[in-house]
Short mmCIF file of C-alpha atoms in Angstrom, two decimals:
data_model
loop_
_atom_site.label_atom_id
_atom_site.label_comp_id
_atom_site.label_asym_id
_atom_site.label_seq_id
_atom_site.Cartn_x
_atom_site.Cartn_y
_atom_site.Cartn_z
CA UNK A 210 0.00 0.00 0.00
CA UNK A 211 2.78 2.37 0.90
CA UNK A 212 4.62 1.45 -2.30
CA UNK A 213 1.54 2.29 -4.40
CA UNK A 214 1.16 5.74 -2.79
CA UNK A 215 4.83 6.57 -3.49
CA UNK A 216 4.49 5.63 -7.20
CA UNK A 217 1.32 7.74 -7.64
CA UNK A 218 2.99 10.75 -6.08
CA UNK A 219 6.02 10.41 -8.41
CA UNK A 220 3.77 10.23 -11.51
CA UNK A 221 1.89 13.37 -10.44
CA UNK A 222 5.14 15.28 -9.93
CA UNK A 223 6.41 14.16 -13.39
CA UNK A 224 3.22 15.33 -15.11
CA UNK A 225 3.42 18.75 -13.46
CA UNK A 226 7.08 19.05 -14.49
CA UNK A 227 6.29 18.28 -18.22
CA UNK A 228 3.45 20.80 -18.23
CA UNK A 229 5.72 23.52 -16.89
CA UNK A 230 8.33 22.78 -19.58
CA UNK A 231 5.71 23.08 -22.37
CA UNK A 232 4.56 26.42 -21.01
CA UNK A 233 8.12 27.68 -20.96
CA UNK A 234 8.75 26.46 -24.53
CA UNK A 235 5.62 28.12 -26.04
CA UNK A 236 6.11 31.71 -27.35
CA UNK A 237 4.41 34.49 -25.46
CA UNK A 238 0.88 35.26 -26.68
CA UNK A 239 0.64 38.14 -29.24
CA UNK A 240 4.29 38.02 -30.24
CA UNK A 241 4.72 39.18 -33.92
CA UNK A 242 6.58 36.89 -36.35
CA UNK A 243 9.44 38.25 -38.53
CA UNK A 244 9.09 39.43 -42.22
CA UNK A 245 8.85 36.83 -44.98
CA UNK A 246 11.97 36.37 -47.09
CA UNK A 247 11.35 36.73 -50.86
CA UNK A 248 13.22 37.31 -54.15
CA UNK A 249 12.85 40.63 -55.93
CA UNK A 250 13.06 41.56 -59.60
CA UNK A 251 13.71 45.03 -61.01
CA UNK A 252 11.33 45.79 -63.90
CA UNK A 253 13.19 46.35 -67.18
CA UNK A 254 12.41 47.04 -70.81
CA UNK A 255 13.21 44.77 -73.73
CA UNK A 256 12.23 43.71 -77.21
CA UNK A 257 9.05 41.74 -77.78
CA UNK A 258 7.30 40.53 -80.92
CA UNK A 259 4.52 38.24 -82.09
CA UNK A 260 5.52 36.91 -85.53
CA UNK A 261 2.80 35.35 -87.69
CA UNK A 262 2.94 33.46 -90.98
CA UNK A 263 -0.27 33.91 -92.95
CA UNK A 264 -1.31 31.99 -96.09
CA UNK A 265 -1.69 34.05 -99.26
CA UNK A 266 -2.28 33.65 -102.99
CA UNK A 267 -0.49 35.24 -105.92
CA UNK A 268 -2.75 36.78 -108.53
CA UNK A 269 -2.10 38.53 -111.84
CA UNK A 270 -2.59 42.26 -111.73
CA UNK A 271 -5.05 41.94 -114.62
CA UNK A 272 -6.86 38.77 -115.71
CA UNK A 273 -9.96 38.26 -117.83
CA UNK A 274 -11.83 35.82 -120.00
CA UNK A 275 -12.07 36.59 -123.71
CA UNK A 276 -15.63 36.69 -125.09
CA UNK A 277 -17.17 37.94 -128.31
CA UNK A 278 -19.75 40.72 -128.31
CA UNK A 279 -21.77 39.25 -131.21
CA UNK A 280 -22.82 35.85 -132.51
CA UNK A 281 -20.83 34.52 -135.42
CA UNK A 282 -18.76 31.84 -137.07
CA UNK A 283 -15.00 31.74 -136.51
CA UNK A 284 -13.18 32.11 -139.85
CA UNK A 285 -9.64 32.38 -138.39
CA UNK A 286 -7.78 32.70 -135.15
CA UNK A 287 -4.28 33.57 -133.96
CA UNK A 288 -4.36 32.04 -130.48
CA UNK A 289 -1.09 30.34 -129.60
CA UNK A 290 -1.73 28.76 -126.22
CA UNK A 291 0.66 30.05 -123.57
CA UNK A 292 2.13 32.69 -125.91
CA UNK A 293 2.67 36.33 -125.01
CA UNK A 294 0.58 38.86 -126.96
CA UNK A 295 0.57 42.63 -127.00
CA UNK A 296 -2.42 44.85 -126.41
CA UNK A 297 -4.65 45.11 -129.49
CA UNK A 298 -3.33 41.95 -131.16
CA UNK A 299 -6.00 40.15 -133.28
CA UNK A 300 -6.96 36.86 -131.65
CA UNK A 301 -10.12 35.73 -133.47
CA UNK A 302 -11.90 36.82 -136.67
CA UNK A 303 -15.61 36.12 -137.15
CA UNK A 304 -17.43 35.98 -140.50
CA UNK A 305 -18.41 39.49 -141.62
CA UNK A 306 -19.16 39.01 -145.36
CA UNK A 307 -22.72 40.27 -145.03
CA UNK A 308 -21.61 43.35 -143.12
CA UNK A 309 -18.91 44.14 -145.68
CA UNK A 310 -21.50 43.94 -148.46
CA UNK A 311 -23.78 46.35 -146.62
CA UNK A 312 -20.82 48.67 -146.11
CA UNK A 313 -20.04 48.77 -149.84
CA UNK A 314 -23.66 49.50 -150.60
CA UNK A 315 -23.74 52.41 -148.18
CA UNK A 316 -20.47 53.78 -149.53
CA UNK A 317 -21.96 53.88 -153.05
CA UNK A 318 -25.09 55.58 -151.70
CA UNK A 319 -22.92 58.09 -149.92
CA UNK A 320 -21.07 59.02 -153.11
CA UNK A 321 -24.36 59.69 -154.92
CA UNK A 322 -25.80 61.59 -151.95
CA UNK A 323 -22.69 63.78 -151.68
CA UNK A 324 -22.85 64.69 -155.40
CA UNK A 325 -26.53 65.53 -155.08
CA UNK A 326 -25.80 67.71 -152.04
CA UNK A 327 -23.04 69.57 -153.98
CA UNK A 328 -25.37 70.29 -156.94
CA UNK A 329 -28.12 71.50 -154.64
CA UNK A 330 -25.64 73.73 -152.88
CA UNK A 331 -24.77 75.45 -156.18
CA UNK A 332 -28.46 75.76 -157.13
CA UNK A 333 -29.18 77.32 -153.74
CA UNK A 334 -26.61 80.04 -154.46
CA UNK A 335 -28.57 81.12 -157.57
CA UNK A 336 -31.95 80.51 -155.89
CA UNK A 337 -32.56 77.52 -158.13
CA UNK A 338 -33.99 75.49 -155.21
CA UNK A 339 -35.38 76.28 -151.82
CA UNK A 340 -33.41 76.06 -148.60
CA UNK A 341 -35.61 73.14 -147.53
CA UNK A 342 -34.65 71.09 -150.59
CA UNK A 343 -30.97 71.63 -149.87
CA UNK A 344 -31.40 70.73 -146.19
CA UNK A 345 -33.01 67.42 -147.15
CA UNK A 346 -30.08 66.50 -149.39
CA UNK A 347 -27.62 67.44 -146.63
CA UNK A 348 -29.60 65.34 -144.16
CA UNK A 349 -29.43 62.37 -146.52
CA UNK A 350 -25.63 62.58 -146.57
CA UNK A 351 -25.47 62.79 -142.78
CA UNK A 352 -27.76 59.76 -142.34
CA UNK A 353 -25.70 57.60 -144.67
CA UNK A 354 -22.48 58.58 -142.88
CA UNK A 355 -24.04 57.61 -139.55
CA UNK A 356 -25.13 54.25 -140.97
CA UNK A 357 -21.60 53.63 -142.22
CA UNK A 358 -20.12 54.43 -138.79
CA UNK A 359 -22.58 52.02 -137.15
CA UNK A 360 -21.77 49.31 -139.65
CA UNK A 361 -18.03 49.76 -139.14
CA UNK A 362 -18.57 49.38 -135.39
CA UNK A 363 -20.41 46.09 -135.97
CA UNK A 364 -17.60 44.90 -138.24
CA UNK A 365 -15.06 45.78 -135.54
CA UNK A 366 -16.99 43.54 -133.12
CA UNK A 367 -16.22 40.57 -135.36
CA UNK A 368 -12.52 41.08 -134.54
CA UNK A 369 -11.65 39.90 -131.02
CA UNK A 370 -8.43 41.58 -129.86
CA UNK A 371 -6.26 41.37 -126.73
CA UNK A 372 -7.49 43.93 -124.17
CA UNK A 373 -3.98 44.25 -122.67
CA UNK A 374 -0.53 42.72 -123.03
CA UNK A 375 -0.19 39.34 -121.35
CA UNK A 376 -0.05 35.57 -121.70
CA UNK A 377 -2.83 33.70 -123.49
CA UNK A 378 -4.35 30.66 -121.81
CA UNK A 379 -5.88 27.56 -123.38
CA UNK A 380 -7.97 27.92 -126.55
CA UNK A 381 -11.56 26.72 -126.25
CA UNK A 382 -12.70 27.21 -129.87
CA UNK A 383 -11.63 26.12 -133.36
CA UNK A 384 -11.98 27.54 -136.83
CA UNK A 385 -15.56 27.06 -138.04
CA UNK A 386 -17.05 27.07 -134.55
CA UNK A 387 -20.13 29.18 -133.94
CA UNK A 388 -19.64 31.39 -130.90
CA UNK A 389 -21.93 33.57 -128.80
CA UNK A 390 -21.23 36.16 -126.08
CA UNK A 391 -21.51 33.31 -123.53
CA UNK A 392 -18.65 31.37 -125.16
CA UNK A 393 -15.31 31.55 -123.33
CA UNK A 394 -12.82 31.78 -126.18
CA UNK A 395 -9.70 31.89 -123.99
CA UNK A 396 -8.27 33.92 -121.12
CA UNK A 397 -5.41 36.35 -120.75
CA UNK A 398 -3.24 37.24 -117.75
CA UNK A 399 -0.89 40.14 -117.26
CA UNK A 400 2.68 39.04 -116.54
CA UNK A 401 4.72 42.14 -115.82
CA UNK A 402 2.89 42.86 -112.55
CA UNK A 403 1.60 40.53 -109.82
CA UNK A 404 -0.51 41.09 -106.75
CA UNK A 405 -0.74 39.20 -103.47
CA UNK A 406 -3.94 38.54 -101.51
CA UNK A 407 -4.13 37.25 -97.94
CA UNK A 408 -6.41 37.46 -94.89
CA UNK A 409 -5.48 39.26 -91.66
CA UNK A 410 -6.99 38.04 -88.34
CA UNK A 411 -9.67 40.34 -86.96
CA UNK A 412 -7.68 41.59 -83.96
CA UNK A 413 -4.89 42.88 -86.23
CA UNK A 414 -7.00 44.69 -88.83
CA UNK A 415 -6.24 48.10 -87.31
CA UNK A 416 -2.52 47.52 -87.86
CA UNK A 417 -2.83 47.23 -91.67
CA UNK A 418 -2.56 50.43 -93.72
CA UNK A 419 -2.08 51.35 -97.37
CA UNK A 420 1.56 51.71 -98.35
CA UNK A 421 2.74 49.22 -95.71
CA UNK A 422 5.51 46.90 -96.96
CA UNK A 423 5.40 43.18 -96.16
CA UNK A 424 7.59 40.22 -97.11
CA UNK A 425 6.58 36.79 -98.41
CA UNK A 426 7.99 33.64 -99.93
CA UNK A 427 6.68 30.89 -102.21
CA UNK A 428 6.97 27.12 -102.12
CA UNK A 429 10.21 25.71 -103.48
CA UNK A 430 12.02 29.03 -103.24
CA UNK A 431 13.74 30.44 -100.16
CA UNK A 432 13.99 33.93 -101.66
CA UNK A 433 12.11 36.70 -99.87
CA UNK A 434 9.92 39.02 -101.93
CA UNK A 435 8.41 42.38 -101.03
CA UNK A 436 4.87 43.61 -101.58
CA UNK A 437 3.15 46.90 -100.80
CA UNK A 438 -0.41 47.09 -99.45
CA UNK A 439 -2.72 49.06 -101.74
CA UNK A 440 -6.24 48.00 -100.72
CA UNK A 441 -8.22 46.07 -98.13
CA UNK A 442 -11.84 45.07 -97.79
CA UNK A 443 -14.09 47.29 -95.70
CA UNK A 444 -15.57 44.39 -93.72
CA UNK A 445 -14.42 41.33 -91.79
CA UNK A 446 -15.54 37.95 -93.11
CA UNK A 447 -18.20 36.33 -90.91
CA UNK A 448 -16.84 32.84 -91.71
CA UNK A 449 -13.07 33.29 -91.38
CA UNK A 450 -13.11 36.29 -88.98
CA UNK A 451 -10.46 37.90 -91.14
CA UNK A 452 -10.10 40.85 -93.51
CA UNK A 453 -8.77 40.36 -97.05
CA UNK A 454 -5.79 42.49 -98.03
CA UNK A 455 -4.25 43.02 -101.46
CA UNK A 456 -0.67 44.08 -102.20
CA UNK A 457 1.35 44.90 -105.29
CA UNK A 458 4.43 42.68 -105.65
CA UNK A 459 7.50 44.86 -106.01
CA UNK A 460 9.68 42.37 -107.93
CA UNK A 461 9.21 40.63 -111.26
CA UNK A 462 10.34 37.01 -111.17
CA UNK A 463 9.59 34.01 -113.40
CA UNK A 464 9.11 31.85 -110.28
CA UNK A 465 6.11 33.94 -109.25
CA UNK A 466 3.20 32.17 -110.91
CA UNK A 467 -0.45 33.16 -110.81
CA UNK A 468 -2.39 31.10 -108.26
CA UNK A 469 0.72 30.04 -106.36
CA UNK A 470 0.61 29.65 -102.56
CA UNK A 471 2.52 32.33 -100.67
CA UNK A 472 3.69 32.46 -97.05
CA UNK A 473 3.28 36.01 -95.73
CA UNK A 474 5.54 37.01 -92.82
CA UNK A 475 3.95 39.53 -90.46
CA UNK A 476 4.96 40.92 -87.06
CA UNK A 477 2.12 43.11 -85.82
CA UNK A 478 3.25 43.52 -82.19
CA UNK A 479 6.95 44.27 -82.57
CA UNK A 480 8.10 46.58 -79.75
CA UNK A 481 11.74 47.20 -78.83
CA UNK A 482 10.88 49.14 -75.65
CA UNK A 483 8.29 46.91 -73.96
CA UNK A 484 8.03 46.48 -70.16
CA UNK A 485 8.77 42.82 -69.39
CA UNK A 486 8.43 40.82 -66.16
CA UNK A 487 8.83 37.08 -65.43
CA UNK A 488 5.68 35.11 -66.16
CA UNK A 489 5.65 33.55 -62.67
CA UNK A 490 5.29 36.99 -61.06
CA UNK A 491 1.73 37.38 -62.39
CA UNK A 492 -1.15 36.58 -60.05
CA UNK A 493 -4.30 35.69 -62.05
CA UNK A 494 -7.49 37.11 -60.56
CA UNK A 495 -11.16 36.61 -61.30
CA UNK A 496 -11.31 40.00 -63.03
CA UNK A 497 -7.79 40.75 -64.09
CA UNK A 498 -4.18 40.21 -63.07
CA UNK A 499 -1.97 41.54 -60.29
CA UNK A 500 1.71 42.04 -59.46
CA UNK A 501 3.19 42.42 -55.98
CA UNK A 502 5.45 45.46 -55.63
CA UNK A 503 8.17 45.77 -53.00
CA UNK A 504 7.85 49.18 -51.32
CA UNK A 505 10.06 49.87 -48.27
CA UNK A 506 9.69 46.34 -46.88
CA UNK A 507 5.95 46.15 -47.59
CA UNK A 508 4.17 43.98 -50.23
CA UNK A 509 1.85 46.16 -52.34
CA UNK A 510 -0.65 44.45 -54.68
CA UNK A 511 -1.28 46.37 -57.95
CA UNK A 512 -3.56 45.70 -60.93
CA UNK A 513 -1.79 45.32 -64.28
CA UNK A 514 -2.69 44.91 -67.95
CA UNK A 515 -0.71 42.35 -69.92
CA UNK A 516 0.23 42.02 -73.58
CA UNK A 517 2.35 39.51 -75.45
CA UNK A 518 3.72 36.46 -73.64
CA UNK A 519 6.76 34.37 -74.57
CA UNK A 520 8.38 31.34 -72.92
CA UNK A 521 9.79 33.28 -69.96
CA UNK A 522 8.41 36.82 -69.86
CA UNK A 523 5.17 38.68 -70.29
CA UNK A 524 4.62 42.25 -71.48
CA UNK A 525 3.03 44.73 -69.06
CA UNK A 526 1.10 47.51 -70.78
CA UNK A 527 0.00 49.33 -67.59
CA UNK A 528 0.40 49.09 -63.82
CA UNK A 529 4.18 49.24 -63.34
CA UNK A 530 7.06 51.24 -64.78
CA UNK A 531 10.72 50.40 -65.43
CA UNK A 532 12.72 50.53 -62.21
CA UNK A 533 9.94 49.18 -59.95
CA UNK A 534 10.85 46.16 -57.82
CA UNK A 535 8.41 43.28 -57.89
CA UNK A 536 8.28 40.06 -55.87
CA UNK A 537 8.68 36.79 -57.75
CA UNK A 538 8.64 34.12 -54.99
CA UNK A 539 6.29 33.22 -52.14
CA UNK A 540 3.38 34.91 -53.87
CA UNK A 541 0.67 32.61 -52.53
CA UNK A 542 1.78 33.15 -48.92
CA UNK A 543 1.69 36.95 -49.09
CA UNK A 544 -1.16 39.23 -48.12
CA UNK A 545 -1.59 42.93 -48.93
CA UNK A 546 0.72 45.17 -46.85
CA UNK A 547 2.60 42.16 -45.42
CA UNK A 548 6.17 42.76 -44.28
CA UNK A 549 8.80 41.21 -46.53
CA UNK A 550 12.60 41.03 -46.73
CA UNK A 551 14.54 40.60 -49.97
CA UNK A 552 17.05 37.78 -50.04
CA UNK A 553 18.28 38.86 -53.46
CA UNK A 554 17.33 41.14 -56.34
CA UNK A 555 17.51 40.00 -59.94
#
């Protein structure tokens, strides 16, 4: 019994001793912890860009199908497929025998009418005829001349000529064929000047302007060509969400073929003086993004607007300026106006 009492007393004393040690080890209530150690980064400027390669198509500056204005039978043609022709060169001749016969008839009538008008003019001088009789003979001459001009115009329509200098395409008719205005005789493309067409994404349409120079290349050729913007569509396509742009190619090269695929090199966001910060320093928020500034040992949260991002950095368009120090580590453990200490500055 005595032994049991002694053991109980020793256990009680041991428990009291452990409790006192824990109290002494615990920090005093309300004691403030030290500042959090973080890494700082001084905001700098640098070059940033967003290169794009857009698909384009080479087109001839002028291209058209050759049609006739009148119905008729082909009596001859001078279409050498793939050959170069000059403006005004005769390509196709239609039958015009009936028109030529009518022209000869009118020319004979004109000769007689002109002689009659000359005689009446002399008679009018001696009052041999009235002014009305002379006017009728003069009118007859004028009418015949107008009919001749009309007939010559119709004869000219039987001659299909090249509207401009260029290369002739494939021939779709033969001698003896009967053609109408709906018949595609051939086509012609201008060679000495090319144009380039491509589509610009909607968000970059404001960065395209007339006179702007761009570069492009074609398949199978590493050479870079230049083109100058001269026109763009007034609307954005509802299907592609892009705006079509046309440029005049500045070089003349045999490797530039109409319809060829072109790779257009664009860099809409090139900026050699952009504000850049490490990507990991950005804190995404529900309605924006924030950076944490280091200000005299205090963490200050600021709203920022971002731009282009690359593998390591992101562009800041507003919110900080070059020379500011931002915090890049321990971001999730910091609260606004928390005390911080820099271990190093990058």
